[in-house]
Amino acid sequence: MGEDGRVLDPDREKRKIKADKRMREIMAEYYIEAKTPREQRGKPIAWITSGGPVEPLHVMDVIPVYPENYGAMIGASKMGVGLCETAEEMGYSRDLCSYARADIASATVNGGPIGGLPEPDMLICCNNICGTVLKWYEVQARYFNVPLFIFDTPITHTRFDDDMRRYVKRQSKEYIAFLERVCGKPFDQDRMKVVGELSLEGQALWQEILETTMHKPAPMTCFDAFFHLAMIVTLRGTQTAVDYYKMLLAEMRERVAQGIGMLAEEKYRLVWDNIPIWYRMRWLSEKFMARSACLVADTYTSGWTGWLPGADRNDFLGFMGESYARIFLNSGTDLMAENILRMVEKYHADGVVFHSNRSCKPYSLGQYDIQRIVQEKMGIPTLMIEADMVDERSFAESQIDTRIDAFIEMLG
Amino acid sequence: MPLSEPLHQAGEHPRDYARLWKERSGGKVVGYFCSYTPQELISAARALPFRIWSSGADISRADSHLQAYSCSLVRGALEDALAGRLDFLDGAAFPHTCDSIMRLSDIWRMNTHFGFHADLVMPVKLNTDSAAEYMTAVLHRFRSDLEKGLGVNITDQRLHEAIQDWNRVRRLLGSLYARRAGDPSSLGAAELHQVFRAAMVMEPRASARALEALIHSLPAAKPDRRPAGVPIILSGGLCGMPDIHQVVEAAGGRVVWDDFCTGARYFEGLVDESEEPVAALARRLLTRVVCPAKHTGIHSRGHYLLDKVRQQGARGVVFLYLKFCDPHAFDHPYLKAMLDEEGIPSMLIEVEDATGAEGQLRTRLEAFMEMV
Ligand code: SF4
Ligand code: SF4
């Protein structure tokens, strides 16, 4: 019997990922430290965008906090609608990104599952994911009246050129100068080396974990990846993340060795595109599982590993700007299509599920073209789900339910 | 007062104007989005810079490329391109501004066949040395992209002349605007709107000549007559712009200033003619009135708006946004709060489409004017 007295399904128990428990503990510890009153905690707090260069913050003993990660938690705990409505009452249009709305509201009412994020001492905004974060962080800079650093990363529509390279390199220096000023202490280059190594190691491990699903049956699904992603987002550059991912990787390898898949039967293998629909993760996961469809890979969680090839381990700050500028979301639609095509091949997928996410224009506009390209080049079925990652009001359950059924029929 | 033929034609039928210009001159036409495009470089390449906004036609083709949650400018422009309504274009330029334009550039590049396609991946923050250096580099690159793409050589001399031409247009637009704000009866609101539309698609020398003639022909301002109507400032970014001046005036207001990229943001700030031309262009883009998709500080736009309210003696502000326009929607609460603090009433109008919204706006604006 489980903790709540329910009878457990032994087959399902066998398939559960054991590391989950440790993951929850680590995340709890992380938020407990961040939420400790300033006087006891000692370390300053920075709010930073999910794709932002976090490593220098660790060097400076600053605790990074991610409003987007919190947005996901708000979504998963189904508190999104309430907070979004609060933001709308404050005058923010319902058409704006629901992470932004949830965060802007949460800051004023201490909302969400942990009663709000700790107040920031500084804000670090990297626009490699969207233009929304610029506006959102401007809002928070006015609200909290703290310094804002903008790391401006030009998009690679078709080329990343030397001018861009120079621009982001110069900004890495400006970023360090900003941190030195705000923290009132010099930047430690030796520590940067250590943190840089840990960051790269964490990313490499995360990539390996994601790749274990190339195996049939896949030892986990992308819904598991969505959960374990929190670590590479929030604790990238720390020993904790490296240790945890080593443990998770070992478990995945063990599952592969024993032939334990996440699904009892894996008939179809699918790729997911875009941010998860946080408030319906369970529903979606079970829906696909019931039809023996395994979501083996996704474009979202692999977004935090994309820059490994270009890394120069001896000069982390030297390549940091370019690496962050060249993440896949900050590239042209055709490059994003190629990324999905590669994934379909690599993971032997039978179809692609697109989440057209009305919150996120850079991720979603262009998806119709990508869908067409996938259909033309791979000849496999695709599904487009129109929804939103946090705002449940944009989720039409019965319609989506029918469309998933029709899609699975097409998989043959 | 009716406008002269060239202004009327270009304002009312911009696409016909471009077709005719092309036929007569044998030159190339480069469409562009957003007021951050340096038209000077396009002119210096002997091409016609043509500002693209939606014709407002029904959307059908664009629906298979863009979700319903993109603004009507982006959807409408793509529709026009796919439907062949922009067949006279030899290419298009996309400055990096909002997320929607950023993706429109990709979708446009992948689905149209105009030949020339330029992304001006400009900095988003404009207030640092490295951003200034990068902006200059982006313009140099655009210059060589134009040279390669259109098969021309852009000499410094040509560029210098283009800068002078465009400065002249901006100056004339500015003085026309000022003249009219002091005495709205001198030029109808509908005509003013047409003049702006015209100036964004016309060859600069022709438009300067037409503007000069227009200003000359305006009746002399009568200093003793106090202009009627509640002084109002417009703020927002109807990239497609309905006939809003006219609607405001019909409701009892008088537009004394605007913060539109198709209005004052377009003509404010001249390019320094004594500086090295590309550096001078960069400087104007870095220092001109900022758009919400760019950053020069967390209160820049609010301070600008308050200054204009004071300078122009405005008694109210009307915000006018296009639905699904993120950059503007994010700024509205703080701009409104700053105005509230100073006791300046404001109202927000959000329109789905830039065209055909006049009717529903009128009643709301009348109520607002009464309150002010
Ligand atoms: S717009 Fe997209 S990338 Fe930007 S914060 Fe929202 S969800 Fe993230
Ligand atoms: S109206 Fe707004 S969203 Fe649309 S193109 Fe202009 S800035 Fe972008």
mmCIF file of C-alpha atoms in Angstrom, chain B residues 193-331:
data_model
loop_
_atom_site.group_PDB
_atom_site.id
_atom_site.type_symbol
_atom_site.label_atom_id
_atom_site.label_comp_id
_atom_site.label_asym_id
_atom_site.label_seq_id
_atom_site.Cartn_x
_atom_site.Cartn_y
_atom_site.Cartn_z
ATOM 1 C CA HIS B 193 -3.068 60.391 -41.780
ATOM 2 C CA GLN B 194 -2.635 60.084 -45.517
ATOM 3 C CA VAL B 195 0.461 62.240 -45.510
ATOM 4 C CA PHE B 196 2.089 59.936 -42.980
ATOM 5 C CA ARG B 197 1.212 56.862 -44.905
ATOM 6 C CA ALA B 198 2.553 58.483 -48.044
ATOM 7 C CA ALA B 199 5.848 59.501 -46.453
ATOM 8 C CA MET B 200 6.511 55.915 -45.436
ATOM 9 C CA VAL B 201 6.374 54.585 -48.969
ATOM 10 C CA MET B 202 7.398 57.499 -51.192
ATOM 11 C CA GLU B 203 10.736 58.210 -52.720
ATOM 12 C CA PRO B 204 12.161 60.794 -50.284
ATOM 13 C CA ARG B 205 12.863 63.614 -52.743
ATOM 14 C CA ALA B 206 9.416 63.393 -54.235
ATOM 15 C CA SER B 207 7.827 63.306 -50.825
ATOM 16 C CA ALA B 208 9.899 66.271 -49.622
ATOM 17 C CA ARG B 209 8.747 68.309 -52.619
ATOM 18 C CA ALA B 210 5.140 67.363 -52.006
ATOM 19 C CA LEU B 211 5.398 68.118 -48.293
ATOM 20 C CA GLU B 212 6.957 71.513 -48.929
ATOM 21 C CA ALA B 213 4.198 72.414 -51.318
ATOM 22 C CA LEU B 214 1.619 71.270 -48.814
ATOM 23 C CA ILE B 215 3.079 73.333 -45.986
ATOM 24 C CA HIS B 216 3.208 76.404 -48.232
ATOM 25 C CA SER B 217 -0.369 76.035 -49.165
ATOM 26 C CA LEU B 218 -1.628 75.767 -45.590
ATOM 27 C CA PRO B 219 -3.591 78.787 -44.450
ATOM 28 C CA ALA B 220 -1.561 80.985 -42.103
ATOM 29 C CA ALA B 221 -2.091 80.120 -38.448
ATOM 30 C CA LYS B 222 -4.319 82.560 -36.621
ATOM 31 C CA PRO B 223 -2.581 83.220 -33.314
ATOM 32 C CA ASP B 224 -5.633 84.772 -31.720
ATOM 33 C CA ARG B 225 -7.831 81.761 -32.325
ATOM 34 C CA ARG B 226 -7.759 79.131 -29.677
ATOM 35 C CA PRO B 227 -7.994 75.698 -31.272
ATOM 36 C CA ALA B 228 -11.039 73.705 -30.287
ATOM 37 C CA GLY B 229 -11.083 70.239 -28.773
ATOM 38 C CA VAL B 230 -9.530 68.540 -25.793
ATOM 39 C CA PRO B 231 -5.735 68.248 -26.263
ATOM 40 C CA ILE B 232 -4.882 64.574 -26.408
ATOM 41 C CA ILE B 233 -1.740 62.511 -26.817
ATOM 42 C CA LEU B 234 -1.892 59.152 -28.547
ATOM 43 C CA SER B 235 0.428 56.372 -27.503
ATOM 44 C CA GLY B 236 0.927 52.891 -28.787
ATOM 45 C CA GLY B 237 1.825 51.070 -31.907
ATOM 46 C CA LEU B 238 -0.791 50.467 -34.429
ATOM 47 C CA CYS B 239 1.699 49.283 -36.907
ATOM 48 C CA GLY B 240 -1.195 49.339 -39.375
ATOM 49 C CA MET B 241 -2.861 52.475 -38.014
ATOM 50 C CA PRO B 242 -6.551 53.147 -38.542
ATOM 51 C CA ASP B 243 -7.674 56.667 -39.090
ATOM 52 C CA ILE B 244 -7.342 57.406 -35.436
ATOM 53 C CA HIS B 245 -6.709 61.160 -35.622
ATOM 54 C CA GLN B 246 -10.028 61.589 -37.323
ATOM 55 C CA VAL B 247 -11.893 59.469 -34.811
ATOM 56 C CA VAL B 248 -10.387 61.379 -31.904
ATOM 57 C CA GLU B 249 -11.314 64.690 -33.450
ATOM 58 C CA ALA B 250 -14.826 63.603 -34.295
ATOM 59 C CA ALA B 251 -15.221 62.682 -30.617
ATOM 60 C CA GLY B 252 -14.216 66.188 -29.512
ATOM 61 C CA GLY B 253 -10.488 65.711 -29.030
ATOM 62 C CA ARG B 254 -7.493 67.307 -30.651
ATOM 63 C CA VAL B 255 -4.324 65.289 -31.166
ATOM 64 C CA VAL B 256 -1.367 67.382 -30.049
ATOM 65 C CA TRP B 257 1.239 64.629 -30.076
ATOM 66 C CA ASP B 258 1.593 60.924 -30.569
ATOM 67 C CA ASP B 259 3.953 58.194 -29.537
ATOM 68 C CA PHE B 260 3.380 55.982 -32.570
ATOM 69 C CA CYS B 261 6.043 54.339 -34.662
ATOM 70 C CA THR B 262 3.971 55.438 -37.604
ATOM 71 C CA GLY B 263 3.784 58.989 -36.244
ATOM 72 C CA ALA B 264 6.143 61.109 -34.215
ATOM 73 C CA ARG B 265 8.524 58.243 -33.427
ATOM 74 C CA TYR B 266 9.065 58.106 -37.148
ATOM 75 C CA PHE B 267 10.231 61.686 -37.595
ATOM 76 C CA GLU B 268 11.738 62.602 -34.244
ATOM 77 C CA GLY B 269 15.524 62.698 -34.180
ATOM 78 C CA LEU B 270 17.648 63.575 -37.187
ATOM 79 C CA VAL B 271 20.774 61.866 -38.475
ATOM 80 C CA ASP B 272 23.909 63.943 -37.924
ATOM 81 C CA GLU B 273 25.027 65.002 -41.401
ATOM 82 C CA SER B 274 28.564 65.877 -40.386
ATOM 83 C CA GLU B 275 29.479 62.472 -38.968
ATOM 84 C CA GLU B 276 30.671 59.353 -40.795
ATOM 85 C CA PRO B 277 27.370 58.207 -42.321
ATOM 86 C CA VAL B 278 26.971 54.694 -40.913
ATOM 87 C CA ALA B 279 28.022 55.784 -37.432
ATOM 88 C CA ALA B 280 25.572 58.654 -37.690
ATOM 89 C CA LEU B 281 22.733 56.321 -38.661
ATOM 90 C CA ALA B 282 23.565 54.072 -35.740
ATOM 91 C CA ARG B 283 23.548 56.992 -33.377
ATOM 92 C CA ARG B 284 20.101 58.078 -34.431
ATOM 93 C CA LEU B 285 18.715 54.583 -33.903
ATOM 94 C CA LEU B 286 20.312 54.411 -30.479
ATOM 95 C CA THR B 287 19.082 57.780 -29.287
ATOM 96 C CA ARG B 288 15.707 58.263 -30.951
ATOM 97 C CA VAL B 289 12.467 57.845 -29.027
ATOM 98 C CA VAL B 290 12.528 54.256 -27.917
ATOM 99 C CA CYS B 291 10.032 51.557 -28.921
ATOM 100 C CA PRO B 292 8.757 49.137 -26.271
ATOM 101 C CA ALA B 293 10.636 46.284 -27.953
ATOM 102 C CA LYS B 294 13.941 48.026 -27.210
ATOM 103 C CA HIS B 295 15.522 48.997 -23.924
ATOM 104 C CA THR B 296 17.160 52.220 -22.842
ATOM 105 C CA GLY B 297 16.073 52.141 -19.214
ATOM 106 C CA ILE B 298 13.158 50.934 -17.158
ATOM 107 C CA HIS B 299 11.326 54.271 -17.114
ATOM 108 C CA SER B 300 12.341 55.742 -20.491
ATOM 109 C CA ARG B 301 8.983 55.539 -22.156
ATOM 110 C CA GLY B 302 7.105 56.774 -19.102
ATOM 111 C CA HIS B 303 9.304 59.841 -18.745
ATOM 112 C CA TYR B 304 9.011 60.582 -22.431
ATOM 113 C CA LEU B 305 5.235 60.422 -22.266
ATOM 114 C CA LEU B 306 5.012 62.659 -19.204
ATOM 115 C CA ASP B 307 7.363 65.189 -20.787
ATOM 116 C CA LYS B 308 5.234 65.318 -23.893
ATOM 117 C CA VAL B 309 2.057 65.723 -21.839
ATOM 118 C CA ARG B 310 3.593 68.709 -20.072
ATOM 119 C CA GLN B 311 5.169 70.271 -23.160
ATOM 120 C CA GLN B 312 2.053 69.979 -25.252
ATOM 121 C CA GLY B 313 -0.408 70.776 -22.497
ATOM 122 C CA ALA B 314 -2.291 67.543 -23.107
ATOM 123 C CA ARG B 315 -5.241 66.763 -20.849
ATOM 124 C CA GLY B 316 -5.493 63.089 -21.581
ATOM 125 C CA VAL B 317 -3.726 60.144 -23.153
ATOM 126 C CA VAL B 318 -5.301 57.539 -25.389
ATOM 127 C CA PHE B 319 -3.410 54.247 -25.601
ATOM 128 C CA LEU B 320 -4.069 52.383 -28.764
ATOM 129 C CA TYR B 321 -2.791 48.845 -29.123
ATOM 130 C CA LEU B 322 -3.135 46.010 -31.513
ATOM 131 C CA LYS B 323 -4.368 42.798 -29.932
ATOM 132 C CA PHE B 324 -1.566 40.280 -29.335
ATOM 133 C CA CYS B 325 1.095 42.981 -29.316
ATOM 134 C CA ASP B 326 3.226 41.921 -26.344
ATOM 135 C CA PRO B 327 5.734 44.774 -26.049
ATOM 136 C CA HIS B 328 3.021 47.405 -25.762
ATOM 137 C CA ALA B 329 0.761 45.348 -23.532
ATOM 138 C CA PHE B 330 3.609 44.916 -21.031
ATOM 139 C CA ASP B 331 4.213 48.667 -20.816
#
